[in-house]
Short mmCIF file of N, CA and C in Angstrom, two decimals:
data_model
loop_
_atom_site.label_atom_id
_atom_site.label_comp_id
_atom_site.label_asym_id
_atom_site.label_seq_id
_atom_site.Cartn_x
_atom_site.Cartn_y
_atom_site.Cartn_z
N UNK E 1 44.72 20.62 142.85
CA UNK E 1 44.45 19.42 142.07
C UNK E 1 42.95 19.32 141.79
N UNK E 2 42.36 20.12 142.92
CA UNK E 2 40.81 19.72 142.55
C UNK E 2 40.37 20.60 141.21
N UNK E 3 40.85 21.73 141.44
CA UNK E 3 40.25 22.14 140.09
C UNK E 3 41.31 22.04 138.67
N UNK E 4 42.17 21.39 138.69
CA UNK E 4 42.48 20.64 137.39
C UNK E 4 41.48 19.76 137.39
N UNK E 5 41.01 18.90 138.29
CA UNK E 5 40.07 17.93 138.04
C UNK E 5 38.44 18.45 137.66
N UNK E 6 38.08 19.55 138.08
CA UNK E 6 37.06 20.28 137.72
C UNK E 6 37.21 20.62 136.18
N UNK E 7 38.23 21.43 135.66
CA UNK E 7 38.81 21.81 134.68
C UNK E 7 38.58 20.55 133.49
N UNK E 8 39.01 19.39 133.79
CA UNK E 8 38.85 18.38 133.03
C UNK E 8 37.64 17.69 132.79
N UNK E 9 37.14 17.88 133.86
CA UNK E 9 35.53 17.70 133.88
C UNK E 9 34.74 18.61 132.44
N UNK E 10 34.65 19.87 132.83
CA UNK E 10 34.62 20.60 131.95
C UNK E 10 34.76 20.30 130.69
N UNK E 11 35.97 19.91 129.95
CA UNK E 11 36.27 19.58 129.24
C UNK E 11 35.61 18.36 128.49
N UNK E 12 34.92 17.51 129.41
CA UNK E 12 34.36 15.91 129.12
C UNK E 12 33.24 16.39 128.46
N UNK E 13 32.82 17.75 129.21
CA UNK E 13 31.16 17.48 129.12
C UNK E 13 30.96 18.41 127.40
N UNK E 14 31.74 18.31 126.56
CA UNK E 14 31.34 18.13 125.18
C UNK E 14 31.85 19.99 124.80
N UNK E 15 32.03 20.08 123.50
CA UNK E 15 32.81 21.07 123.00
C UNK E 15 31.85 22.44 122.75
N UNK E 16 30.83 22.35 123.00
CA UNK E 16 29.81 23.58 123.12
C UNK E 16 30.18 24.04 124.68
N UNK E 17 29.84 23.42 125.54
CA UNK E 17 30.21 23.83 126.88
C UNK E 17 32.08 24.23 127.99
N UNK E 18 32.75 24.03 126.54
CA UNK E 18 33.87 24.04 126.56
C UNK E 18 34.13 25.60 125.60
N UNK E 19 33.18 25.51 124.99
CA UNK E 19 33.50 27.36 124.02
C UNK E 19 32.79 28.44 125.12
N UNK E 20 31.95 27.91 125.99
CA UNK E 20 31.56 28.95 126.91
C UNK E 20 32.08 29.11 127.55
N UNK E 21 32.91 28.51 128.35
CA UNK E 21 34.02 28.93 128.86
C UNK E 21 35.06 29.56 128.58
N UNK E 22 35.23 29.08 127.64
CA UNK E 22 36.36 30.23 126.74
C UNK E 22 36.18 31.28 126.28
N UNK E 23 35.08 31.93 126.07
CA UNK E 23 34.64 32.95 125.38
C UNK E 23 35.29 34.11 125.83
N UNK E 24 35.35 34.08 127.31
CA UNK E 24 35.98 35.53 127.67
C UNK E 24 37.41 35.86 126.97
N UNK E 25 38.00 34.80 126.35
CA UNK E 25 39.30 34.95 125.73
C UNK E 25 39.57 34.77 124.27
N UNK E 26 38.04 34.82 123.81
CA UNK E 26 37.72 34.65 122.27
C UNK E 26 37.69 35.36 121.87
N UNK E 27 38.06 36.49 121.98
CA UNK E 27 38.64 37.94 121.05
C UNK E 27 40.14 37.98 120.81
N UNK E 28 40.88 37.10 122.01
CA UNK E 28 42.23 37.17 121.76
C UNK E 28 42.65 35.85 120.37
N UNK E 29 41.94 34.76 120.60
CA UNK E 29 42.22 33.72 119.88
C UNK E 29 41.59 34.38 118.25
N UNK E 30 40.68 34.93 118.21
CA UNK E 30 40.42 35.76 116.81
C UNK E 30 41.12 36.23 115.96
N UNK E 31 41.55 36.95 117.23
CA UNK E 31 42.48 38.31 116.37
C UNK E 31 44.53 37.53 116.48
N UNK E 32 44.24 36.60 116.95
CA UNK E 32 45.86 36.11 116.72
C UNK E 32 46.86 36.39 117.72
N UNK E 33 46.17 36.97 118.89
CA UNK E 33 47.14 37.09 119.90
C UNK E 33 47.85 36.42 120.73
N UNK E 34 48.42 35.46 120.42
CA UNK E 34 49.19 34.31 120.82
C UNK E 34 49.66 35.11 121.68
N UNK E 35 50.90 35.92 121.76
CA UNK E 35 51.78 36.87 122.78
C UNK E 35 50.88 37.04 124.11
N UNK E 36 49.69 38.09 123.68
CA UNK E 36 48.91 38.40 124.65
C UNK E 36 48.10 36.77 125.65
N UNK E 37 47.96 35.96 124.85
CA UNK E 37 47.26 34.76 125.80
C UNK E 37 48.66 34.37 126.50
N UNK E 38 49.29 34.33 126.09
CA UNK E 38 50.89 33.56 126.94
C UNK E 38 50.86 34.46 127.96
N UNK E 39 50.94 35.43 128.05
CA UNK E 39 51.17 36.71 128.74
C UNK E 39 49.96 36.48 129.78
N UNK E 40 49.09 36.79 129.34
CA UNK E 40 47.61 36.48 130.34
C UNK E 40 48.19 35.10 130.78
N UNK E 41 48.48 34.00 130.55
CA UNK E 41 48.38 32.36 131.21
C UNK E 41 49.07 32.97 131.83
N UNK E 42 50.76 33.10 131.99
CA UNK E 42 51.51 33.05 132.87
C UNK E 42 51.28 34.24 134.22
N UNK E 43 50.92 35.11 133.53
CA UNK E 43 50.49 36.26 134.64
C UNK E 43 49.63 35.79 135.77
N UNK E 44 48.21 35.07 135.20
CA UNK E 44 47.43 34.28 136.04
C UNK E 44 47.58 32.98 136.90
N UNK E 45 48.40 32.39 135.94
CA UNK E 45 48.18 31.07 136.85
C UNK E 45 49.57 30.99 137.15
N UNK E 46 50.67 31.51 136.72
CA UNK E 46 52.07 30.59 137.25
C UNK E 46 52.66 31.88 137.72
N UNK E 47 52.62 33.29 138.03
CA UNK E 47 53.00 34.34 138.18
C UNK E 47 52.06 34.94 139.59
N UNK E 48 50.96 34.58 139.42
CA UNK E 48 50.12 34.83 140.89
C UNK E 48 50.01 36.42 140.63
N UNK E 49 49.84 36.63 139.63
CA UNK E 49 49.37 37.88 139.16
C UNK E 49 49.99 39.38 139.20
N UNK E 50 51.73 38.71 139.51
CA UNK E 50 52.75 40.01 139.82
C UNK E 50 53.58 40.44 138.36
N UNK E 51 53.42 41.34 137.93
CA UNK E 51 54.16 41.81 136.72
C UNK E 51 55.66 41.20 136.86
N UNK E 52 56.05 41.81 137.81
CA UNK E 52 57.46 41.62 138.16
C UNK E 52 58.20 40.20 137.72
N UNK E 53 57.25 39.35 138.18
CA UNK E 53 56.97 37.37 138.15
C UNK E 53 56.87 37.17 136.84
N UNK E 54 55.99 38.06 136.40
CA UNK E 54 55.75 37.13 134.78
C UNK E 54 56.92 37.71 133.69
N UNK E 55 57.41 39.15 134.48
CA UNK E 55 58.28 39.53 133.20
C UNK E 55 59.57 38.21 133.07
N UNK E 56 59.80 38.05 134.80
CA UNK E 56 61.19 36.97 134.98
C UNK E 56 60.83 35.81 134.75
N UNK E 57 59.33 35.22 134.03
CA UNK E 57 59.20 34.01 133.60
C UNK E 57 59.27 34.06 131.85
N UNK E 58 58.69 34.65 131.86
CA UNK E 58 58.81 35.33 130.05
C UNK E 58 60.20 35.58 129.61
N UNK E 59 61.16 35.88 130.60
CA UNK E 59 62.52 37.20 130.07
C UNK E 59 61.62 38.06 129.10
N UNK E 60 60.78 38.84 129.80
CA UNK E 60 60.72 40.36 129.30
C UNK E 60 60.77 41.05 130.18
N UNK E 61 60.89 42.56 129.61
CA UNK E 61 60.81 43.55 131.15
C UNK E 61 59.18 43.59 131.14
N UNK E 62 59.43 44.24 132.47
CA UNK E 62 58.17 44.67 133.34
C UNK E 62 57.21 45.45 132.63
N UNK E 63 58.17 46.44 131.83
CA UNK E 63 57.51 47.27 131.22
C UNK E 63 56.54 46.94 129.80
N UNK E 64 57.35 45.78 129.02
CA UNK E 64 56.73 45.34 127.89
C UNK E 64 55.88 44.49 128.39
N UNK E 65 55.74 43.46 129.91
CA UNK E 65 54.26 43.24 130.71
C UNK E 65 53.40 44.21 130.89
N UNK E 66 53.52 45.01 131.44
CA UNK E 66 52.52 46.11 131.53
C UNK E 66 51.71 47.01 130.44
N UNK E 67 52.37 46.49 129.34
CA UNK E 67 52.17 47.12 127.84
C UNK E 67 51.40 46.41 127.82
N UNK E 68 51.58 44.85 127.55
CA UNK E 68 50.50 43.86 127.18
C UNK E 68 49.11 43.72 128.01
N UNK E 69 49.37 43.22 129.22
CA UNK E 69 48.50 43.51 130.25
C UNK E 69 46.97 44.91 129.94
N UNK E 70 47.70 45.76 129.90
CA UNK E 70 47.05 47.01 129.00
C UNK E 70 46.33 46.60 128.00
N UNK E 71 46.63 46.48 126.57
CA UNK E 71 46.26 45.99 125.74
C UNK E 71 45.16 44.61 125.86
N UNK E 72 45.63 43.73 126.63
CA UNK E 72 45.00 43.20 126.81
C UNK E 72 43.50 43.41 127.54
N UNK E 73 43.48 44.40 128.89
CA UNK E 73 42.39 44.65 129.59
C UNK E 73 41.55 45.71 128.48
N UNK E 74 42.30 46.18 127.24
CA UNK E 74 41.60 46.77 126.50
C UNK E 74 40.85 45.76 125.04
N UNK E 75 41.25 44.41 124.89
CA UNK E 75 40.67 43.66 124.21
C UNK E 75 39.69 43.16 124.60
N UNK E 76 39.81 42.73 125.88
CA UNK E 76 38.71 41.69 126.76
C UNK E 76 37.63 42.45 127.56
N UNK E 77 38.06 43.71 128.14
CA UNK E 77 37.01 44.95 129.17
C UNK E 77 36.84 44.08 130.46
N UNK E 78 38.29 43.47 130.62
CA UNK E 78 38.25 42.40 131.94
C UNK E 78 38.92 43.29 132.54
N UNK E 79 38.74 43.35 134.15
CA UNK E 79 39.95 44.06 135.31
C UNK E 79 40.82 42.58 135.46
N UNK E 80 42.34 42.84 135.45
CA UNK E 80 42.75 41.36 135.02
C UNK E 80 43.42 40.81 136.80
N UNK E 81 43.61 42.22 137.50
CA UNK E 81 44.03 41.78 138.61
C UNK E 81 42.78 42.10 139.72
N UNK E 82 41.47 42.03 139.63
CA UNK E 82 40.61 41.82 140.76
C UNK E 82 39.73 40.47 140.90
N UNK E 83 39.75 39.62 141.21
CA UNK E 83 38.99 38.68 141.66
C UNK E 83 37.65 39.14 142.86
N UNK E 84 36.58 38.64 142.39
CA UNK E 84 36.28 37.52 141.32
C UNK E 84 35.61 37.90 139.84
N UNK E 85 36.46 39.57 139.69
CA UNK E 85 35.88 40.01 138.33
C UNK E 85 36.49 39.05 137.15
N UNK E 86 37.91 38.73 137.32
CA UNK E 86 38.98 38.20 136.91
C UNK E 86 38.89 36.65 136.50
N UNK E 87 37.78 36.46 137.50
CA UNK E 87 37.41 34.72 137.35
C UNK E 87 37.50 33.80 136.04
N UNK E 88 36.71 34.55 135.22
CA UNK E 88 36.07 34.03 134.01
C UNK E 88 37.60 33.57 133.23
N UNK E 89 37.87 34.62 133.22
CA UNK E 89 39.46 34.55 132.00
C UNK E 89 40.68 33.95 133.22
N UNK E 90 40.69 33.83 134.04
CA UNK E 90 41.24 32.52 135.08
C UNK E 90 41.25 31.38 134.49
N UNK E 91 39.56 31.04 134.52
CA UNK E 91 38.88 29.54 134.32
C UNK E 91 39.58 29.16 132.84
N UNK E 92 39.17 30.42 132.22
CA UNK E 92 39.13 30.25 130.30
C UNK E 92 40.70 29.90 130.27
N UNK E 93 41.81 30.79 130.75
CA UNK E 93 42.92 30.22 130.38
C UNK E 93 43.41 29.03 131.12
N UNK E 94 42.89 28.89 132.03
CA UNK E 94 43.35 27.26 132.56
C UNK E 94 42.92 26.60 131.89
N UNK E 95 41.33 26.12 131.33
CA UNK E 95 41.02 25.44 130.26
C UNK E 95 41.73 25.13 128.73
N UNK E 96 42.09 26.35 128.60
CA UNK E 96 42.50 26.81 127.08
C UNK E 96 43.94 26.21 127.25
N UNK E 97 44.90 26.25 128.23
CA UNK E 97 46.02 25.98 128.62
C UNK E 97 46.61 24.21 128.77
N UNK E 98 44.96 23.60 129.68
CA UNK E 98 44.88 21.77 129.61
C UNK E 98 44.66 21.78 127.85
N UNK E 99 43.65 22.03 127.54
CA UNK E 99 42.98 21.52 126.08
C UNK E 99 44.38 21.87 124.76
N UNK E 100 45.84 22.89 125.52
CA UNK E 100 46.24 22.89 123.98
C UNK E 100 47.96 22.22 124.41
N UNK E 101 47.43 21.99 125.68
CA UNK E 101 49.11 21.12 126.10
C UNK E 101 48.72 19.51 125.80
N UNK E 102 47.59 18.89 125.20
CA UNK E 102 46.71 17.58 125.30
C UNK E 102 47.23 17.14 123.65
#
């Protein structure tokens, strides 16, 4: 809860400081990768970072996760499962995730 409340904080403190945060995931929102950010949210925050988890939250296989996942660590040059390399695009899609469910 605290860092939804951090998260929202964030959010208060005005829409320049709200794109820096996001930035690590501003190549995906560019180029139109809706699929790939769903894929990244759920992997990260509601999947706890197990392929297996996000394919059975998605209904996809494992394998078309691991496709994306891929693709993805090749859009961003993020490692998507080491913390605290992983941090940034954590933060960005929890942000990105409050600001477009609002």
């Amino acid at each position: 809860i605290s860092y939804i409340e951090e998260c929202k904080s964030v959010m208060e403190q005005g829409e320049q400081h709200l794109e820096q945060i996001l930035e690590p995931i501003q190549c995906l929102e560019e180029c139109r990768q809706n699929e790939f950010l769903e894929t990244l949210a759920v992997y990260l925050l509601d999947a706890e970072m197990s392929v297996q988890r996000t394919g059975e939250l998605m209904y996809l296989h494992k394998n078309t996760v691991k496709y994306r996942l891929g693709r993805i660590r090749e859009y961003l040059g993020y490692p998507l499962d080491k913390f605290p390399e992983a941090f940034p695009l954590y933060y960005a899609i929890a942000l990105r995730r409050l600001t477009h469910s609002s």
